[in-house]
mmCIF file of C-alpha atoms and ligand atoms in Angstrom:
data_model
loop_
_atom_site.group_PDB
_atom_site.id
_atom_site.type_symbol
_atom_site.label_atom_id
_atom_site.label_comp_id
_atom_site.label_asym_id
_atom_site.label_seq_id
_atom_site.Cartn_x
_atom_site.Cartn_y
_atom_site.Cartn_z
ATOM 1 C CA UNK A 1 -102.078 45.118 -139.200
ATOM 2 C CA UNK A 2 -98.319 45.020 -139.055
ATOM 3 C CA UNK A 3 -96.820 41.635 -139.826
ATOM 4 C CA UNK A 4 -93.602 42.562 -138.059
ATOM 5 C CA UNK A 5 -95.359 41.946 -134.764
ATOM 6 C CA UNK A 6 -95.845 38.299 -135.608
ATOM 7 C CA UNK A 7 -94.630 36.151 -132.690
ATOM 8 C CA UNK A 8 -92.472 38.972 -131.314
ATOM 9 C CA UNK A 9 -95.064 41.397 -130.019
ATOM 10 C CA UNK A 10 -94.091 42.403 -126.453
ATOM 11 C CA UNK A 11 -97.595 41.582 -125.220
ATOM 12 C CA UNK A 12 -96.798 37.916 -125.805
ATOM 13 C CA UNK A 13 -94.028 37.733 -123.194
ATOM 14 C CA UNK A 14 -94.823 36.231 -119.763
ATOM 15 C CA UNK A 15 -95.658 38.481 -116.833
ATOM 16 C CA UNK A 16 -96.757 38.336 -113.252
ATOM 17 C CA UNK A 17 -99.546 39.950 -111.322
ATOM 18 C CA UNK A 18 -98.491 39.806 -107.702
ATOM 19 C CA UNK A 19 -98.260 36.095 -106.913
ATOM 20 C CA UNK A 20 -99.811 35.051 -110.237
ATOM 21 C CA UNK A 21 -97.662 33.937 -113.159
ATOM 22 C CA UNK A 22 -99.276 34.909 -116.468
ATOM 23 C CA UNK A 23 -98.631 33.443 -119.907
ATOM 24 C CA UNK A 24 -98.638 36.903 -121.520
ATOM 25 C CA UNK A 25 -99.534 40.557 -120.874
ATOM 26 C CA UNK A 26 -103.029 40.604 -122.383
ATOM 27 C CA UNK A 27 -105.920 40.983 -119.949
ATOM 28 C CA UNK A 28 -109.657 41.278 -120.561
ATOM 29 C CA UNK A 29 -110.933 44.470 -118.925
ATOM 30 C CA UNK A 30 -114.113 44.408 -116.839
ATOM 31 C CA UNK A 31 -117.320 44.733 -118.866
ATOM 32 C CA UNK A 32 -120.828 44.764 -117.433
ATOM 33 C CA UNK A 33 -123.018 42.520 -119.575
ATOM 34 C CA UNK A 34 -126.357 42.706 -117.700
ATOM 35 C CA UNK A 35 -126.949 39.010 -118.355
ATOM 36 C CA UNK A 36 -127.132 37.320 -114.943
ATOM 37 C CA UNK A 37 -130.356 35.800 -113.653
ATOM 38 C CA UNK A 38 -132.736 38.114 -111.836
ATOM 39 C CA UNK A 39 -131.245 36.932 -108.521
ATOM 40 C CA UNK A 40 -127.746 37.938 -109.650
ATOM 41 C CA UNK A 41 -126.718 34.354 -110.392
ATOM 42 C CA UNK A 42 -124.112 33.958 -113.152
ATOM 43 C CA UNK A 43 -125.370 31.724 -115.958
ATOM 44 C CA UNK A 44 -123.810 29.066 -118.199
ATOM 45 C CA UNK A 45 -123.991 31.585 -121.040
ATOM 46 C CA UNK A 46 -121.752 33.867 -118.965
ATOM 47 C CA UNK A 47 -119.341 31.007 -118.201
ATOM 48 C CA UNK A 48 -119.037 30.306 -121.937
ATOM 49 C CA UNK A 49 -118.554 34.035 -122.637
ATOM 50 C CA UNK A 50 -115.682 34.307 -120.153
ATOM 51 C CA UNK A 51 -114.116 31.018 -121.289
ATOM 52 C CA UNK A 52 -114.020 32.297 -124.884
ATOM 53 C CA UNK A 53 -111.400 34.923 -123.931
ATOM 54 C CA UNK A 54 -109.297 32.301 -122.160
ATOM 55 C CA UNK A 55 -109.512 30.020 -125.197
ATOM 56 C CA UNK A 56 -108.455 32.987 -127.325
ATOM 57 C CA UNK A 57 -105.212 33.346 -125.398
ATOM 58 C CA UNK A 58 -105.805 36.149 -122.877
ATOM 59 C CA UNK A 59 -103.627 35.535 -119.824
ATOM 60 C CA UNK A 60 -106.182 36.890 -117.374
ATOM 61 C CA UNK A 61 -109.865 37.726 -117.523
ATOM 62 C CA UNK A 62 -111.378 40.319 -115.209
ATOM 63 C CA UNK A 63 -115.125 39.946 -114.749
ATOM 64 C CA UNK A 64 -117.739 42.617 -115.040
ATOM 65 C CA UNK A 65 -118.376 44.597 -111.855
ATOM 66 C CA UNK A 66 -119.984 42.255 -109.320
ATOM 67 C CA UNK A 67 -122.161 43.527 -106.482
ATOM 68 C CA UNK A 68 -120.969 42.943 -102.949
ATOM 69 C CA UNK A 69 -123.985 43.305 -100.664
ATOM 70 C CA UNK A 70 -127.776 43.315 -100.763
ATOM 71 C CA UNK A 71 -127.995 46.845 -99.384
ATOM 72 C CA UNK A 72 -126.928 49.596 -101.787
ATOM 73 C CA UNK A 73 -124.126 48.117 -103.901
ATOM 74 C CA UNK A 74 -126.180 46.863 -106.836
ATOM 75 C CA UNK A 75 -125.640 48.830 -110.030
ATOM 76 C CA UNK A 76 -127.806 47.144 -112.697
ATOM 77 C CA UNK A 77 -130.678 44.744 -113.134
ATOM 78 C CA UNK A 78 -129.179 41.408 -114.177
ATOM 79 C CA UNK A 79 -125.835 42.278 -112.591
ATOM 80 C CA UNK A 80 -124.165 39.204 -111.059
ATOM 81 C CA UNK A 81 -123.405 39.218 -107.339
ATOM 82 C CA UNK A 82 -121.059 37.473 -104.910
ATOM 83 C CA UNK A 83 -123.393 37.586 -101.948
ATOM 84 C CA UNK A 84 -125.218 34.234 -101.927
ATOM 85 C CA UNK A 85 -124.237 30.561 -102.209
ATOM 86 C CA UNK A 86 -126.076 30.336 -105.539
ATOM 87 C CA UNK A 87 -124.142 33.278 -106.984
ATOM 88 C CA UNK A 88 -120.883 31.765 -105.762
ATOM 89 C CA UNK A 89 -121.776 28.435 -107.403
ATOM 90 C CA UNK A 90 -122.508 30.192 -110.706
ATOM 91 C CA UNK A 91 -119.091 31.827 -110.593
ATOM 92 C CA UNK A 92 -117.429 28.504 -109.732
ATOM 93 C CA UNK A 93 -118.648 27.130 -113.055
ATOM 94 C CA UNK A 94 -117.189 30.116 -114.920
ATOM 95 C CA UNK A 95 -113.905 29.825 -112.982
ATOM 96 C CA UNK A 96 -113.577 26.151 -113.942
ATOM 97 C CA UNK A 97 -114.127 26.960 -117.596
ATOM 98 C CA UNK A 98 -111.649 29.859 -117.621
ATOM 99 C CA UNK A 99 -108.988 27.868 -115.778
ATOM 100 C CA UNK A 100 -109.449 24.864 -118.062
ATOM 101 C CA UNK A 101 -108.532 27.159 -120.961
ATOM 102 C CA UNK A 102 -105.386 28.372 -119.202
ATOM 103 C CA UNK A 103 -106.226 31.872 -117.944
ATOM 104 C CA UNK A 104 -106.324 33.503 -114.544
ATOM 105 C CA UNK A 105 -109.745 34.767 -113.445
ATOM 106 C CA UNK A 106 -110.271 37.914 -111.383
ATOM 107 C CA UNK A 107 -113.589 39.149 -109.999
ATOM 108 C CA UNK A 108 -114.162 42.883 -110.145
ATOM 109 C CA UNK A 109 -116.015 43.901 -106.984
ATOM 110 C CA UNK A 110 -118.186 46.961 -107.455
ATOM 111 C CA UNK A 111 -120.410 49.318 -105.481
ATOM 112 C CA UNK A 112 -122.409 51.644 -107.689
ATOM 113 C CA UNK A 113 -122.976 54.369 -105.089
ATOM 114 C CA UNK A 114 -124.967 57.208 -106.638
ATOM 115 C CA UNK A 115 -124.710 55.695 -110.145
ATOM 116 C CA UNK A 116 -126.938 52.659 -109.662
ATOM 117 C CA UNK A 117 -129.130 52.087 -112.726
ATOM 118 C CA UNK A 118 -131.650 50.059 -110.756
ATOM 119 C CA UNK A 119 -131.959 51.224 -107.119
ATOM 120 C CA UNK A 120 -134.385 53.955 -106.162
ATOM 121 C CA UNK A 121 -132.531 54.716 -102.914
ATOM 122 C CA UNK A 122 -128.795 55.212 -103.349
ATOM 123 C CA UNK A 123 -125.912 56.196 -101.063
ATOM 124 C CA UNK A 124 -122.898 58.368 -101.864
ATOM 125 C CA UNK A 125 -120.217 60.307 -99.990
ATOM 126 C CA UNK A 126 -122.465 63.366 -100.093
ATOM 127 C CA UNK A 127 -126.013 64.197 -101.155
ATOM 128 C CA UNK A 128 -124.899 65.601 -104.519
ATOM 129 C CA UNK A 129 -126.999 65.044 -107.592
ATOM 130 C CA UNK A 130 -124.950 62.986 -110.105
ATOM 131 C CA UNK A 131 -124.126 64.480 -113.480
ATOM 132 C CA UNK A 132 -125.754 62.981 -116.536
ATOM 133 C CA UNK A 133 -128.578 60.490 -116.887
ATOM 134 C CA UNK A 134 -128.929 56.755 -116.407
ATOM 135 C CA UNK A 135 -127.561 54.477 -119.126
ATOM 136 C CA UNK A 136 -130.106 52.714 -121.340
ATOM 137 C CA UNK A 137 -127.668 50.007 -122.469
ATOM 138 C CA UNK A 138 -127.506 48.861 -118.840
ATOM 139 C CA UNK A 139 -131.250 49.030 -118.260
ATOM 140 C CA UNK A 140 -131.349 52.553 -116.789
ATOM 141 C CA UNK A 141 -133.731 55.335 -117.739
ATOM 142 C CA UNK A 142 -134.284 58.894 -116.570
ATOM 143 C CA UNK A 143 -132.242 60.969 -114.146
ATOM 144 C CA UNK A 144 -130.278 59.522 -111.228
ATOM 145 C CA UNK A 145 -131.983 59.966 -107.857
ATOM 146 C CA UNK A 146 -130.437 62.297 -105.282
ATOM 147 C CA UNK A 147 -128.269 59.988 -103.150
ATOM 148 C CA UNK A 148 -128.382 59.907 -99.366
ATOM 149 C CA UNK A 149 -125.131 60.809 -97.575
ATOM 150 C CA UNK A 150 -123.580 57.534 -96.481
ATOM 151 C CA UNK A 151 -123.244 57.147 -92.689
ATOM 152 C CA UNK A 152 -120.328 55.640 -90.826
ATOM 153 C CA UNK A 153 -122.336 52.497 -90.147
ATOM 154 C CA UNK A 154 -123.191 52.245 -93.882
ATOM 155 C CA UNK A 155 -119.445 52.576 -94.560
ATOM 156 C CA UNK A 156 -118.759 49.655 -92.232
ATOM 157 C CA UNK A 157 -121.309 47.605 -94.157
ATOM 158 C CA UNK A 158 -119.652 48.528 -97.479
ATOM 159 C CA UNK A 159 -116.277 47.258 -96.238
ATOM 160 C CA UNK A 160 -117.849 44.116 -94.770
ATOM 161 C CA UNK A 161 -119.569 43.459 -98.091
ATOM 162 C CA UNK A 162 -116.300 43.701 -100.029
ATOM 163 C CA UNK A 163 -114.523 41.409 -97.564
ATOM 164 C CA UNK A 164 -117.300 38.809 -97.678
ATOM 165 C CA UNK A 165 -117.465 38.980 -101.476
ATOM 166 C CA UNK A 166 -113.665 38.588 -101.728
ATOM 167 C CA UNK A 167 -113.850 35.502 -99.529
ATOM 168 C CA UNK A 168 -116.616 34.121 -101.701
ATOM 169 C CA UNK A 169 -114.568 34.902 -104.820
ATOM 170 C CA UNK A 170 -111.741 32.807 -103.456
ATOM 171 C CA UNK A 171 -114.130 29.997 -102.528
ATOM 172 C CA UNK A 172 -115.576 30.098 -106.061
ATOM 173 C CA UNK A 173 -112.091 29.504 -107.487
ATOM 174 C CA UNK A 174 -111.125 33.007 -108.590
ATOM 175 C CA UNK A 175 -107.407 33.836 -108.506
ATOM 176 C CA UNK A 176 -108.056 37.296 -107.183
ATOM 177 C CA UNK A 177 -110.338 40.309 -106.982
ATOM 178 C CA UNK A 178 -110.164 43.868 -108.264
ATOM 179 C CA UNK A 179 -111.737 46.660 -106.231
ATOM 180 C CA UNK A 180 -113.572 48.962 -108.643
ATOM 181 C CA UNK A 181 -112.265 52.340 -107.564
ATOM 182 C CA UNK A 182 -112.812 53.915 -110.997
ATOM 183 C CA UNK A 183 -115.287 55.275 -113.536
ATOM 184 C CA UNK A 184 -117.480 57.318 -111.192
ATOM 185 C CA UNK A 185 -118.806 54.561 -108.927
ATOM 186 C CA UNK A 186 -118.811 54.649 -105.110
ATOM 187 C CA UNK A 187 -115.074 54.705 -104.374
ATOM 188 C CA UNK A 188 -114.436 57.146 -107.211
ATOM 189 C CA UNK A 189 -117.224 59.341 -105.827
ATOM 190 C CA UNK A 190 -115.116 59.511 -102.672
ATOM 191 C CA UNK A 191 -111.958 60.355 -104.656
ATOM 192 C CA UNK A 192 -113.637 63.174 -106.561
ATOM 193 C CA UNK A 193 -113.918 66.581 -104.860
ATOM 194 C CA UNK A 194 -117.226 67.594 -106.461
ATOM 195 C CA UNK A 195 -119.036 64.453 -105.251
ATOM 196 C CA UNK A 196 -117.284 64.284 -101.866
ATOM 197 C CA UNK A 197 -118.109 67.270 -99.651
ATOM 198 C CA UNK A 198 -117.520 65.392 -96.397
ATOM 199 C CA UNK A 199 -115.823 66.972 -93.436
ATOM 200 C CA UNK A 200 -115.053 63.691 -91.606
ATOM 201 C CA UNK A 201 -111.966 61.508 -92.155
ATOM 202 C CA UNK A 202 -113.290 60.385 -95.583
ATOM 203 C CA UNK A 203 -113.411 63.885 -97.083
ATOM 204 C CA UNK A 204 -111.018 66.805 -97.515
ATOM 205 C CA UNK A 205 -107.519 66.161 -98.865
ATOM 206 C CA UNK A 206 -106.718 63.522 -101.481
ATOM 207 C CA UNK A 207 -105.384 61.329 -98.660
ATOM 208 C CA UNK A 208 -108.742 61.611 -96.891
ATOM 209 C CA UNK A 209 -110.762 61.001 -100.053
ATOM 210 C CA UNK A 210 -108.897 57.764 -100.876
ATOM 211 C CA UNK A 211 -109.131 56.503 -97.296
ATOM 212 C CA UNK A 212 -112.209 54.320 -97.822
ATOM 213 C CA UNK A 213 -110.664 52.647 -100.866
ATOM 214 C CA UNK A 214 -107.475 51.979 -98.885
ATOM 215 C CA UNK A 215 -109.370 50.722 -95.819
ATOM 216 C CA UNK A 216 -111.370 48.374 -98.023
ATOM 217 C CA UNK A 217 -108.218 47.027 -99.686
ATOM 218 C CA UNK A 218 -106.533 46.521 -96.295
ATOM 219 C CA UNK A 219 -109.549 44.704 -94.903
ATOM 220 C CA UNK A 220 -109.666 42.402 -97.921
ATOM 221 C CA UNK A 221 -105.908 41.847 -97.826
ATOM 222 C CA UNK A 222 -106.160 40.787 -94.170
ATOM 223 C CA UNK A 223 -109.002 38.368 -94.937
ATOM 224 C CA UNK A 224 -107.506 36.410 -97.839
ATOM 225 C CA UNK A 225 -104.221 34.511 -98.168
ATOM 226 C CA UNK A 226 -101.239 36.244 -99.743
ATOM 227 C CA UNK A 227 -101.438 34.098 -102.885
ATOM 228 C CA UNK A 228 -104.857 35.567 -103.678
ATOM 229 C CA UNK A 229 -104.457 38.661 -105.870
ATOM 230 C CA UNK A 230 -105.959 41.924 -104.642
ATOM 231 C CA UNK A 231 -105.959 44.634 -107.300
ATOM 232 C CA UNK A 232 -107.575 48.024 -107.685
ATOM 233 C CA UNK A 233 -108.897 50.017 -110.634
ATOM 234 C CA UNK A 234 -108.608 53.811 -110.680
ATOM 235 C CA UNK A 235 -109.495 56.409 -113.299
ATOM 236 C CA UNK A 236 -109.746 60.101 -113.894
ATOM 237 C CA UNK A 237 -112.778 59.926 -116.208
ATOM 238 C CA UNK A 238 -116.198 58.626 -115.230
ATOM 239 C CA UNK A 239 -119.112 57.068 -117.068
ATOM 240 C CA UNK A 240 -120.975 60.327 -116.412
ATOM 241 C CA UNK A 241 -118.011 62.722 -116.810
ATOM 242 C CA UNK A 242 -115.447 62.093 -119.537
ATOM 243 C CA UNK A 243 -113.696 65.389 -118.855
ATOM 244 C CA UNK A 244 -112.653 65.019 -115.208
ATOM 245 C CA UNK A 245 -108.897 65.004 -114.586
ATOM 246 C CA UNK A 246 -106.805 64.737 -111.416
ATOM 247 C CA UNK A 247 -105.202 68.064 -110.582
ATOM 248 C CA UNK A 248 -101.704 66.784 -111.309
ATOM 249 C CA UNK A 249 -99.078 64.274 -110.297
ATOM 250 C CA UNK A 250 -99.486 65.219 -106.621
ATOM 251 C CA UNK A 251 -103.108 64.051 -106.416
ATOM 252 C CA UNK A 252 -102.418 60.947 -108.506
ATOM 253 C CA UNK A 253 -99.374 59.995 -106.424
ATOM 254 C CA UNK A 254 -101.390 60.224 -103.188
ATOM 255 C CA UNK A 255 -103.937 57.737 -104.567
ATOM 256 C CA UNK A 256 -101.293 55.364 -105.896
ATOM 257 C CA UNK A 257 -99.249 55.380 -102.683
ATOM 258 C CA UNK A 258 -102.346 54.838 -100.528
ATOM 259 C CA UNK A 259 -103.572 51.785 -102.413
ATOM 260 C CA UNK A 260 -100.076 50.284 -102.530
ATOM 261 C CA UNK A 261 -99.617 50.871 -98.817
ATOM 262 C CA UNK A 262 -102.973 49.147 -98.254
ATOM 263 C CA UNK A 263 -101.615 45.989 -99.878
ATOM 264 C CA UNK A 264 -102.765 46.132 -103.504
ATOM 265 C CA UNK A 265 -100.924 43.691 -105.790
ATOM 266 C CA UNK A 266 -101.572 45.699 -108.959
ATOM 267 C CA UNK A 267 -103.046 48.966 -110.227
ATOM 268 C CA UNK A 268 -105.368 49.093 -113.205
ATOM 269 C CA UNK A 269 -105.700 52.549 -114.725
ATOM 270 C CA UNK A 270 -108.906 52.850 -116.713
ATOM 271 C CA UNK A 271 -109.741 55.259 -119.472
ATOM 272 C CA UNK A 272 -113.519 55.329 -119.492
ATOM 273 C CA UNK A 273 -114.963 56.775 -122.650
ATOM 274 C CA UNK A 274 -111.654 58.080 -123.835
ATOM 275 C CA UNK A 275 -108.748 56.827 -125.819
ATOM 276 C CA UNK A 276 -105.588 56.202 -123.741
ATOM 277 C CA UNK A 277 -103.823 59.215 -125.281
ATOM 278 C CA UNK A 278 -106.489 61.624 -124.058
ATOM 279 C CA UNK A 279 -106.168 60.672 -120.407
ATOM 280 C CA UNK A 280 -102.664 59.249 -120.426
ATOM 281 C CA UNK A 281 -100.388 62.151 -119.620
ATOM 282 C CA UNK A 282 -100.378 63.710 -116.176
ATOM 283 C CA UNK A 283 -97.481 65.949 -117.254
ATOM 284 C CA UNK A 284 -96.120 66.541 -120.753
ATOM 285 C CA UNK A 285 -93.494 63.809 -120.355
ATOM 286 C CA UNK A 286 -95.092 61.601 -117.726
ATOM 287 C CA UNK A 287 -97.945 59.161 -118.215
ATOM 288 C CA UNK A 288 -100.356 58.352 -115.402
ATOM 289 C CA UNK A 289 -99.458 54.689 -115.699
ATOM 290 C CA UNK A 290 -95.694 55.320 -115.606
ATOM 291 C CA UNK A 291 -96.222 57.459 -112.501
ATOM 292 C CA UNK A 292 -98.219 54.617 -110.920
ATOM 293 C CA UNK A 293 -95.343 52.237 -111.643
ATOM 294 C CA UNK A 294 -92.758 54.639 -110.242
ATOM 295 C CA UNK A 295 -94.705 55.441 -107.077
ATOM 296 C CA UNK A 296 -95.703 51.866 -106.224
ATOM 297 C CA UNK A 297 -93.251 49.493 -107.905
ATOM 298 C CA UNK A 298 -96.304 47.328 -108.625
ATOM 299 C CA UNK A 299 -97.502 45.905 -111.947
ATOM 300 C CA UNK A 300 -99.711 48.424 -113.750
ATOM 301 C CA UNK A 301 -102.396 47.666 -116.333
ATOM 302 C CA UNK A 302 -103.064 50.297 -118.989
ATOM 303 C CA UNK A 303 -106.505 50.478 -120.587
ATOM 304 C CA UNK A 304 -108.201 52.383 -123.405
ATOM 305 C CA UNK A 305 -107.774 51.493 -127.065
ATOM 306 C CA UNK A 306 -105.114 48.877 -126.337
ATOM 307 C CA UNK A 307 -106.393 46.540 -129.078
ATOM 308 C CA UNK A 308 -104.241 48.509 -131.550
ATOM 309 C CA UNK A 309 -101.089 46.343 -131.694
ATOM 310 C CA UNK A 310 -98.837 49.351 -132.285
ATOM 311 C CA UNK A 311 -100.328 51.180 -129.303
ATOM 312 C CA UNK A 312 -99.939 48.148 -127.039
ATOM 313 C CA UNK A 313 -96.329 47.703 -128.162
ATOM 314 C CA UNK A 314 -95.589 51.353 -127.407
ATOM 315 C CA UNK A 315 -97.198 51.204 -123.966
ATOM 316 C CA UNK A 316 -95.223 48.130 -122.950
ATOM 317 C CA UNK A 317 -92.010 48.982 -124.797
ATOM 318 C CA UNK A 318 -91.761 52.537 -123.492
ATOM 319 C CA UNK A 319 -92.321 51.556 -119.871
ATOM 320 C CA UNK A 320 -95.801 53.063 -119.502
ATOM 321 C CA UNK A 321 -97.303 49.840 -118.139
ATOM 322 C CA UNK A 322 -96.668 46.157 -117.527
ATOM 323 C CA UNK A 323 -99.878 44.753 -118.996
ATOM 324 C CA UNK A 324 -102.671 45.950 -121.279
ATOM 325 C CA UNK A 325 -106.390 45.499 -120.587
ATOM 326 C CA UNK A 326 -108.822 45.382 -123.522
ATOM 327 C CA UNK A 327 -112.567 45.901 -123.272
ATOM 328 C CA UNK A 328 -114.355 46.661 -126.562
ATOM 329 C CA UNK A 329 -111.385 45.347 -128.553
ATOM 330 C CA UNK A 330 -111.690 42.007 -126.754
ATOM 331 C CA UNK A 331 -115.384 41.803 -127.662
ATOM 332 C CA UNK A 332 -114.463 42.199 -131.316
ATOM 333 C CA UNK A 333 -111.418 39.920 -130.940
ATOM 334 C CA UNK A 334 -111.866 37.379 -128.142
ATOM 335 C CA UNK A 335 -108.771 35.710 -129.604
ATOM 336 C CA UNK A 336 -106.697 38.931 -129.759
ATOM 337 C CA UNK A 337 -103.505 37.375 -128.312
ATOM 338 C CA UNK A 338 -103.671 34.525 -130.837
ATOM 339 C CA UNK A 339 -104.261 37.024 -133.636
ATOM 340 C CA UNK A 340 -101.097 38.869 -132.593
ATOM 341 C CA UNK A 341 -99.162 35.641 -132.379
ATOM 342 C CA UNK A 342 -100.345 34.494 -135.811
ATOM 343 C CA UNK A 343 -100.144 37.912 -137.463
ATOM 344 C CA UNK A 344 -103.863 37.875 -138.271
ATOM 345 C CA UNK A 345 -105.843 41.140 -138.659
ATOM 346 C CA UNK A 346 -107.594 42.817 -135.738
ATOM 347 C CA UNK A 347 -111.370 43.203 -136.221
ATOM 348 C CA UNK A 348 -113.054 46.556 -135.654
ATOM 349 C CA UNK A 349 -115.530 46.815 -132.804
ATOM 350 C CA UNK A 350 -119.187 46.873 -133.915
ATOM 351 C CA UNK A 351 -121.135 49.209 -131.601
ATOM 352 C CA UNK A 352 -124.368 47.306 -132.225
ATOM 353 C CA UNK A 353 -122.921 44.616 -129.915
ATOM 354 C CA UNK A 354 -123.820 46.869 -126.984
ATOM 355 C CA UNK A 355 -127.002 48.538 -128.291
ATOM 356 C CA UNK A 356 -129.820 48.645 -127.466
ATOM 357 C CA UNK A 357 -128.518 46.489 -124.604
ATOM 358 C CA UNK A 358 -125.042 45.473 -123.415
ATOM 359 C CA UNK A 359 -126.394 41.955 -122.802
ATOM 360 C CA UNK A 360 -124.897 38.738 -124.140
ATOM 361 C CA UNK A 361 -128.187 37.928 -125.900
ATOM 362 C CA UNK A 362 -127.984 41.168 -127.874
ATOM 363 C CA UNK A 363 -124.330 40.500 -128.761
ATOM 364 C CA UNK A 364 -125.146 36.991 -129.918
ATOM 365 C CA UNK A 365 -127.925 38.346 -132.147
ATOM 366 C CA UNK A 366 -125.573 40.895 -133.705
ATOM 367 C CA UNK A 367 -122.783 38.380 -134.233
ATOM 368 C CA UNK A 368 -125.272 35.940 -135.791
ATOM 369 C CA UNK A 369 -126.278 38.737 -138.182
ATOM 370 C CA UNK A 370 -129.910 38.947 -137.071
ATOM 371 C CA UNK A 371 -129.898 42.377 -135.406
ATOM 372 C CA UNK A 372 -131.946 45.087 -137.048
HETATM 373 C C1 FMN B 1 -119.886 46.927 -122.351
HETATM 374 C C2 FMN B 1 -118.935 47.573 -121.392
HETATM 375 C C3 FMN B 1 -119.128 47.400 -120.042
HETATM 376 C C4 FMN B 1 -118.215 47.932 -119.122
HETATM 377 N N1 FMN B 1 -118.359 47.646 -117.792
HETATM 378 C C5 FMN B 1 -117.361 47.945 -116.937
HETATM 379 C C6 FMN B 1 -117.358 47.439 -115.604
HETATM 380 O O1 FMN B 1 -118.232 46.662 -115.183
HETATM 381 N N2 FMN B 1 -116.334 47.796 -114.791
HETATM 382 C C7 FMN B 1 -115.333 48.630 -115.221
HETATM 383 O O2 FMN B 1 -114.417 48.922 -114.446
HETATM 384 N N3 FMN B 1 -115.305 49.105 -116.487
HETATM 385 C C8 FMN B 1 -116.275 48.763 -117.345
HETATM 386 N N4 FMN B 1 -116.196 49.187 -118.655
HETATM 387 C C9 FMN B 1 -115.064 50.036 -119.095
HETATM 388 C C10 FMN B 1 -113.979 49.199 -119.758
HETATM 389 O O3 FMN B 1 -113.385 48.282 -118.846
HETATM 390 C C11 FMN B 1 -112.863 50.094 -120.365
HETATM 391 O O4 FMN B 1 -112.331 50.898 -119.337
HETATM 392 C C12 FMN B 1 -113.331 50.985 -121.512
HETATM 393 O O5 FMN B 1 -114.223 50.291 -122.379
HETATM 394 C C13 FMN B 1 -112.143 51.474 -122.344
HETATM 395 O O6 FMN B 1 -111.389 50.362 -122.842
HETATM 396 P P1 FMN B 1 -111.436 49.866 -124.368
HETATM 397 O O7 FMN B 1 -110.929 51.005 -125.217
HETATM 398 O O8 FMN B 1 -110.541 48.669 -124.439
HETATM 399 O O9 FMN B 1 -112.873 49.535 -124.693
HETATM 400 C C14 FMN B 1 -117.114 48.701 -119.585
HETATM 401 C C15 FMN B 1 -116.953 48.901 -120.958
HETATM 402 C C16 FMN B 1 -117.820 48.342 -121.861
HETATM 403 C C17 FMN B 1 -117.578 48.527 -123.341
#
């Protein structure tokens, strides 16, 4: 810990995310916690979990990936949805709790595509067998099934699902949504050449491969008022491929321009499975996040190891990003912004919190000191 950051750390200055004024630049990154009821209904335990970050001083909390339709979007057992009235009501409780503690609340909308841990029939841009195996911490086991190539009518249903879920998010009291275009899930499967072999308008060049993401953002943007934040998450790496990289600034710039043109209010650049440094630079002197800022002029969230106060200060101070999003570091330090403000030490993340399950029950057992 470096005491010199006390009260002056750049993360503690106010910021904005599109129309939203934020008390600081610290955001909780989306984290799947496989803890909703079997019907995808968010629980009181989840509301308390999300409120804890708001009470700890984070300016905005992004939820775990939420499923958007009852067809093929679902990614995990015990994943929350935004498809039914009951799911919406569960989220409304969480939104009240987060707002009461002074934070903005953003729902991450997610379609698992070929990487569903729970569906036996999956859809993807092309019938390409996914790399890797299902993830035990999220209830998966064994190999992924071979996905079916998504049809144009399935694509229409995907967009409709995201629009309906965004409307429900607004009705539940969220301040905005984030389209999960990262980490190897459906939209990222479209972005990625080896999982997208299509020859229609959704496959081919980078502009074609990002088309579905952009169309989905535009459709959402048209369906919600302008004071409702519409963000998007993008990444090079994937939960089942930590090595994938965009071919260079050209490919990245096409994605960034397309989502901005579609009406995104912010870009969130994820670093799945890798420290920020390892995925940060698209050219020796140009970070992916700085390129996103330059191409779009929009606020950019950097992610990956941002709980290190020196790292976060460098990212913000050197113009790499406007905000930082913490995942594992926020689990270890739900009061990270207050710790920075008070000059208190940052706790190390304990991996047992997510093993053998990423659920809240498992985390509570570990934190209570009863895990084996
Ligand atoms: C338990 C857990 C669940 C996650 N679930 C999601 C998710 O639902 N959506 C998403 O975009 N990223 C998800 N991620 C990735 C994180 O948002 C983040 O990109 C990654 O953990 C790197 O950030 P960190 O170094 O701050 O942990 C998850 C990460 C963790 C640890």
